[in-house]
mmCIF file of C-alpha atoms in Angstrom:
data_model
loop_
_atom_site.group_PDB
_atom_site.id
_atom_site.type_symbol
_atom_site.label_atom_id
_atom_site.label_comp_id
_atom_site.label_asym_id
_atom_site.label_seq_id
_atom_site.Cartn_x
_atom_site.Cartn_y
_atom_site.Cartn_z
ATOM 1 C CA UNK A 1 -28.088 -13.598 4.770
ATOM 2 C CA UNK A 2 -28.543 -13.581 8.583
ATOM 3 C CA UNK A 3 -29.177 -10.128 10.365
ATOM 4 C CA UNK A 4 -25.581 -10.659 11.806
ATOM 5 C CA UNK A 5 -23.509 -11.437 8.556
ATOM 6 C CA UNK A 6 -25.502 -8.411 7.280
ATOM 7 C CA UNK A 7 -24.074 -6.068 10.194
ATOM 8 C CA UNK A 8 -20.417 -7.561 10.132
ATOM 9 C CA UNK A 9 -20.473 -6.712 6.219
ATOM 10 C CA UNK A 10 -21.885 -3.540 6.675
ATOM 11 C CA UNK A 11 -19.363 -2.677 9.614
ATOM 12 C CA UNK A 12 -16.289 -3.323 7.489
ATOM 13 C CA UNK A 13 -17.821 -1.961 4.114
ATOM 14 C CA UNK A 14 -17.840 1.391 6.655
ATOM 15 C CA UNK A 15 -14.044 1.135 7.687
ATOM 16 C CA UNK A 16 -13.056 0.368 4.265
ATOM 17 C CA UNK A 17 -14.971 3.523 2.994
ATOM 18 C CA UNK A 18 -13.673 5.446 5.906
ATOM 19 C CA UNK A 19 -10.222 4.654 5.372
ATOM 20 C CA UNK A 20 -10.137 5.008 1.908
ATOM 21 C CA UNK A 21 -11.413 8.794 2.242
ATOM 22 C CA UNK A 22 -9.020 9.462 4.903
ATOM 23 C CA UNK A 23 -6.060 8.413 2.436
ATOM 24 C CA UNK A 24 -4.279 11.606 0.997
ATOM 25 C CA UNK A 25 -4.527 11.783 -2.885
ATOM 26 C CA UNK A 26 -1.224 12.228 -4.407
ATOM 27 C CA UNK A 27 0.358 11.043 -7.435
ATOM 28 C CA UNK A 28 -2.149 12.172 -10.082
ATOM 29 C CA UNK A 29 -4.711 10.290 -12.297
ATOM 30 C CA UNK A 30 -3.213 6.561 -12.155
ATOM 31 C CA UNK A 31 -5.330 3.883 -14.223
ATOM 32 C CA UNK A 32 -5.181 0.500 -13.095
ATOM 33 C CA UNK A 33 -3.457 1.396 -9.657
ATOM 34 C CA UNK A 34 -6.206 -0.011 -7.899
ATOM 35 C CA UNK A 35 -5.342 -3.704 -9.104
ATOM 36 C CA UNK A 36 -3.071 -3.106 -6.188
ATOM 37 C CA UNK A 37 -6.218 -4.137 -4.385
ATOM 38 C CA UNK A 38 -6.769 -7.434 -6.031
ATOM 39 C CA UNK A 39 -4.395 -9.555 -3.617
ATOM 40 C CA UNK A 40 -5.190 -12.689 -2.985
ATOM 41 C CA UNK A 41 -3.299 -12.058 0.585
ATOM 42 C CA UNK A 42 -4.504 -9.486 2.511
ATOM 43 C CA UNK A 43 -1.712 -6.440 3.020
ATOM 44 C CA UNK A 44 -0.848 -7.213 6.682
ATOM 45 C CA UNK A 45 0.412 -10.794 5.456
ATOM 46 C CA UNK A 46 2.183 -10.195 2.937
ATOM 47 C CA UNK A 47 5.831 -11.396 2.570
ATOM 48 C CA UNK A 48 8.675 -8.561 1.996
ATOM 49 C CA UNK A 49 9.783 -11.426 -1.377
ATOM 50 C CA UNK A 50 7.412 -12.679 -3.604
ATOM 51 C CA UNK A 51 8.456 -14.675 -6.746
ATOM 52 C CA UNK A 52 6.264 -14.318 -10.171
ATOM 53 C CA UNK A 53 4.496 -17.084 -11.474
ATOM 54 C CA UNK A 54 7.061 -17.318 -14.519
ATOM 55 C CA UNK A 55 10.285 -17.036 -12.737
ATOM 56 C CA UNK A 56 12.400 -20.689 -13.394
ATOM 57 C CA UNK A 57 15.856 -21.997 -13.280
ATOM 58 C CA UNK A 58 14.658 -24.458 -15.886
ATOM 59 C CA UNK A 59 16.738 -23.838 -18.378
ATOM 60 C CA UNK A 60 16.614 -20.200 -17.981
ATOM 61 C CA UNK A 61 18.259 -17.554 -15.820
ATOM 62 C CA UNK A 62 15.669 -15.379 -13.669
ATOM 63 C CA UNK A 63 16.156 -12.232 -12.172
ATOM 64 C CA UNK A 64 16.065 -10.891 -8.779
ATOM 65 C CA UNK A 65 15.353 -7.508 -7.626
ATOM 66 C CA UNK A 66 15.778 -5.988 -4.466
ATOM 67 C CA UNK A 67 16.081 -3.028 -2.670
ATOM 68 C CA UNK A 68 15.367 -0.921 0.471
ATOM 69 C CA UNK A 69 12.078 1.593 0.323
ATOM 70 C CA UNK A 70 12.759 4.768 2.549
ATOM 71 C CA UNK A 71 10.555 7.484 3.822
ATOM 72 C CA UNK A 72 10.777 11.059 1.888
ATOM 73 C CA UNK A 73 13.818 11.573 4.148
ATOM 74 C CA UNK A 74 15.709 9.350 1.758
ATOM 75 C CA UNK A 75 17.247 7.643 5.179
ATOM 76 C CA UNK A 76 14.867 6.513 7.620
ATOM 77 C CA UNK A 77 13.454 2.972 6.653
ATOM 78 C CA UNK A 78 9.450 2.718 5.506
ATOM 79 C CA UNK A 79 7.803 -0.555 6.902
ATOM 80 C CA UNK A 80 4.506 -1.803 5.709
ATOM 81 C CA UNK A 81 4.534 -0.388 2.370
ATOM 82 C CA UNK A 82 2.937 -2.069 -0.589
ATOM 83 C CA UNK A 83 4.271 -3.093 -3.805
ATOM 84 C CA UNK A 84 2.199 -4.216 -6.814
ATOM 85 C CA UNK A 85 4.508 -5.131 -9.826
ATOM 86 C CA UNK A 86 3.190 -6.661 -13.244
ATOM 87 C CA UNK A 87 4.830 -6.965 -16.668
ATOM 88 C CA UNK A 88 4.853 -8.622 -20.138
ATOM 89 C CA UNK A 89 5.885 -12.186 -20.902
ATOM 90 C CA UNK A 90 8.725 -13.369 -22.859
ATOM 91 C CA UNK A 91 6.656 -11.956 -26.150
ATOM 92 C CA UNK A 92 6.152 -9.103 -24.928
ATOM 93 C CA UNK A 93 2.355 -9.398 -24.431
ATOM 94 C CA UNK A 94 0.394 -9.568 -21.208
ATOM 95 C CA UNK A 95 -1.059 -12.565 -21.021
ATOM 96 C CA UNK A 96 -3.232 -13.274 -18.168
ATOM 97 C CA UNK A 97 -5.031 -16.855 -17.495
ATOM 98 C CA UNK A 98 -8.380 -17.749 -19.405
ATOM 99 C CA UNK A 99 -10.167 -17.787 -16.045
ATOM 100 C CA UNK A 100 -8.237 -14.589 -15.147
ATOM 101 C CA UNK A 101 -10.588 -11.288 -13.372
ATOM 102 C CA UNK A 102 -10.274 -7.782 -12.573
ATOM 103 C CA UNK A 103 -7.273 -5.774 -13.913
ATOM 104 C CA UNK A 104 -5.061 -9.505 -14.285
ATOM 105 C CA UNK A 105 -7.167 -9.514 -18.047
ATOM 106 C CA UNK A 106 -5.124 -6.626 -18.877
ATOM 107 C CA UNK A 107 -2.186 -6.663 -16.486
ATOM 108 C CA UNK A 108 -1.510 -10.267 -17.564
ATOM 109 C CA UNK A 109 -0.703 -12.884 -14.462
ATOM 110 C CA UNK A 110 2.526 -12.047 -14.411
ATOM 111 C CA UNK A 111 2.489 -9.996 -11.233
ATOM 112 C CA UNK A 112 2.908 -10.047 -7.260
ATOM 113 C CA UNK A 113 2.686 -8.290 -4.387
ATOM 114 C CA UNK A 114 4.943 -7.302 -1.445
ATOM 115 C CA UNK A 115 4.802 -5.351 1.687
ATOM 116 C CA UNK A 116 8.278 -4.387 3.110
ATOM 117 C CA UNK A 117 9.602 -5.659 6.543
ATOM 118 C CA UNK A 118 10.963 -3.797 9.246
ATOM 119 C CA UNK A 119 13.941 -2.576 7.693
ATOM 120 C CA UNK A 120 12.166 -0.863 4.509
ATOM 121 C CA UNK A 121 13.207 -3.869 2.621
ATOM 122 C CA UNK A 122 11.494 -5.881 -0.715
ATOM 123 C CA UNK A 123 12.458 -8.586 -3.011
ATOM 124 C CA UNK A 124 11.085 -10.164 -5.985
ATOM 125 C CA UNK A 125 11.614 -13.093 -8.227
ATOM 126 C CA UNK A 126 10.671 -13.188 -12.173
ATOM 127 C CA UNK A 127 11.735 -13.092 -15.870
ATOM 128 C CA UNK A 128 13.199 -10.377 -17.451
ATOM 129 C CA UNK A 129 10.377 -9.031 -19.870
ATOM 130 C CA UNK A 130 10.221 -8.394 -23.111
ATOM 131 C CA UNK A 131 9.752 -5.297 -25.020
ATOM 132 C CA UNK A 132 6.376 -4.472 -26.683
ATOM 133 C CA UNK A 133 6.473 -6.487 -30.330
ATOM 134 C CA UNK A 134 6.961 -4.434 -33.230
ATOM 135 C CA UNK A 135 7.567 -0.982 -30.924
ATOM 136 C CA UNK A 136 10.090 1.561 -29.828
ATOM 137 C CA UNK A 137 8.966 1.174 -25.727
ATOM 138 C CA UNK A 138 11.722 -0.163 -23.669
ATOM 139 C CA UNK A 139 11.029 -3.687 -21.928
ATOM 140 C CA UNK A 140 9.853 -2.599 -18.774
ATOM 141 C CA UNK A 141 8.106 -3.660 -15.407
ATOM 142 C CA UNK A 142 5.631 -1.934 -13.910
ATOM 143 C CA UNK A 143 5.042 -0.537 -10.261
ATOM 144 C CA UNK A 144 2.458 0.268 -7.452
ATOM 145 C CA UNK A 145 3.120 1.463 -4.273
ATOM 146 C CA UNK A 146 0.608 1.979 -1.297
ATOM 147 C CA UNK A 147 1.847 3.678 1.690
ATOM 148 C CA UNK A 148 -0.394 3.953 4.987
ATOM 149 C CA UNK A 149 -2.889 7.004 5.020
ATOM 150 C CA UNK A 150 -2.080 7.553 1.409
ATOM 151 C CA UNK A 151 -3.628 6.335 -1.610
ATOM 152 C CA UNK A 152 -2.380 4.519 -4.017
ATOM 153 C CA UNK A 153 0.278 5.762 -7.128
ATOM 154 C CA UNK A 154 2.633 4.742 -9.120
ATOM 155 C CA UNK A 155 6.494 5.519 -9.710
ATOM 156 C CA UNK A 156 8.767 4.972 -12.504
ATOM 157 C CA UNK A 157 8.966 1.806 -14.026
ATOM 158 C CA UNK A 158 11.960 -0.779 -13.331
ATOM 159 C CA UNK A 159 13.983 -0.411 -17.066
ATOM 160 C CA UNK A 160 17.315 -1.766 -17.916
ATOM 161 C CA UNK A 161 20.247 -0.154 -18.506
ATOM 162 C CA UNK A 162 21.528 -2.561 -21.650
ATOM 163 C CA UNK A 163 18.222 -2.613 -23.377
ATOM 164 C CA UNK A 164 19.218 -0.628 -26.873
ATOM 165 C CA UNK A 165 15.556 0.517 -26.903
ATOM 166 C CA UNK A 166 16.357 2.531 -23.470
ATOM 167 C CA UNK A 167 17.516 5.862 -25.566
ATOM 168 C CA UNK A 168 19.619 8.984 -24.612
ATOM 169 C CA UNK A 169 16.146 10.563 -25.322
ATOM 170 C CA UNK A 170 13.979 8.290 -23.910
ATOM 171 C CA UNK A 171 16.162 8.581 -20.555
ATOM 172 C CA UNK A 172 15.918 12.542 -20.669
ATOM 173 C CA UNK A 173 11.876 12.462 -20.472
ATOM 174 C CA UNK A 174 11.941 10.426 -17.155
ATOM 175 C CA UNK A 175 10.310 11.390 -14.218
ATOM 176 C CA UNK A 176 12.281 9.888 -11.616
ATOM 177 C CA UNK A 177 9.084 9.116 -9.464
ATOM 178 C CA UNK A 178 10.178 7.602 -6.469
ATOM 179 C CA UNK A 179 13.886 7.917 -8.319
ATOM 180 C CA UNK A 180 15.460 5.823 -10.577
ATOM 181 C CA UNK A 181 14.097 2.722 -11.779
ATOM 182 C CA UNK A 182 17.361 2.189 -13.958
ATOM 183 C CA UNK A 183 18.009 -1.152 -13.539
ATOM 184 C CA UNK A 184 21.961 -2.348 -13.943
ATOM 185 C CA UNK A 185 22.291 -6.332 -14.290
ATOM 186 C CA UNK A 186 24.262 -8.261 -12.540
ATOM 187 C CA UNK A 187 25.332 -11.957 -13.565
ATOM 188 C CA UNK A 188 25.707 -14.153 -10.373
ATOM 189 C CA UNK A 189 25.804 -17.444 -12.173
ATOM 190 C CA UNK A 190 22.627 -18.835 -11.902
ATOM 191 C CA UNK A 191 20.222 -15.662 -12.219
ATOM 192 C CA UNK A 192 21.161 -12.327 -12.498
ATOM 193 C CA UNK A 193 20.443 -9.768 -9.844
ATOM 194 C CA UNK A 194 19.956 -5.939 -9.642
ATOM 195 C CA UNK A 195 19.047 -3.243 -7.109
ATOM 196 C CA UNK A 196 16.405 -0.369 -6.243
ATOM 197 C CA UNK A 197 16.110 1.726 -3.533
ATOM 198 C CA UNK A 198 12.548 4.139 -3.508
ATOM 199 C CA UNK A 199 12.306 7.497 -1.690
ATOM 200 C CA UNK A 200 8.570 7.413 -0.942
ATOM 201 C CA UNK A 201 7.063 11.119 -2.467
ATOM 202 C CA UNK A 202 10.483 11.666 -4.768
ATOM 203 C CA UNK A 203 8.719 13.563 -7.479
ATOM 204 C CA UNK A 204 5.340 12.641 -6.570
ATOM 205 C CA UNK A 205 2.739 15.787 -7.426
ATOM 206 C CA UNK A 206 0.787 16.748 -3.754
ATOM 207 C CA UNK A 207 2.671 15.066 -1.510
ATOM 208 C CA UNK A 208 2.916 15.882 1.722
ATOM 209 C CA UNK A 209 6.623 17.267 2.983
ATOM 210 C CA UNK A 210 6.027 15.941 6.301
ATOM 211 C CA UNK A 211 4.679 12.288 5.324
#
């Protein structure tokens, strides 16, 4: 490698370090947050929609979700914020691609990214999952979030509000992490659509109050 390819990577191996200590730690242990890292696109180009690599109209009705993401106000807008979202197939397994790296062998590829646009807002584009085979855990999709100067955490899953396997009990023992992630679907006609709004730090152990 020449001496200046070895300066430029050891510059930006610096930064990286340096801005990763500098990030506040909140949300608790969090295993497998940091596939929020594995984008193919870095975070300043991201799109505020992504669709999931299984989302059709062949023959099949998708689902959208959208919403706006605020600051811990619960009013102001939050720009720039990162969402890393990953669930099971129509099996209810992960399945991730035979060449597939990093946390997409046990994620599955059934996942995106999105950063929000100026008005706090994010949409995405998939199949509704399916519930673990042969268990009692709602069908569910999982979510990341990575805010500027703060690391990585995660907040309460996207459920549905139909799914039988979405108890009285089960409901009781959520955490409400960024608020509700109780989704209620809506048929349009050719997909069906739902909503979720996020307070950023909404139940979130060591936040800061004036993030």
């Amino acid at each position: 490698m020449k001496p200046q390819k070895i300066i430029l990577f050891i510059a930006t191996l610096a930064v990286t370090l340096y801005a990763s200590a500098q990030d506040k730690k909140v949300g608790g242990p969090c295993e497998g947050c940091e596939a929020i890292h594995e984008s193919l696109v870095p975070f300043d180009r991201l799109d505020a929609l992504t669709k999931l690599p299984d989302a059709t109209w062949d023959g099949k009705k998708p689902l959208g979700i959208n919403g706006i993401v605020y600051k811990a106000d619960g009013k102001t807008p939050a720009p720039g914020v990162i969402l890393y979202i990953y669930h099971t197939d129509e099996t209810g397994h992960y399945t991730a691609k035979k060449d597939a790296k990093g946390w997409e062998k046990r994620h599955g590829s059934i996942r995106g990214w999105m950063r929000t646009n100026d008005k706090g807002e994010y949409k995405f584009v998939t199949l509704r999952p399916a519930p673990y085979p042969g268990r009692t855990d709602p069908a569910h999709i999982h979510i990341t979030l990575k805010e500027p100067g703060i690391n990585e955490y995660y907040i309460d899953e996207y459920l549905f509000d139909d799914d039988p396997l979405l108890t009285a009990e089960k409901r009781q023992k959520l955490e409400n992490r960024g608020g509700s992630g109780i989704l209620k679907l809506k048929d349009v006609g050719n997909m069906f659509k739902a909503e979720r709004h996020i307070i950023l730090g909404k139940n979130i152990p060591n936040y800061p109050i004036n993030q």
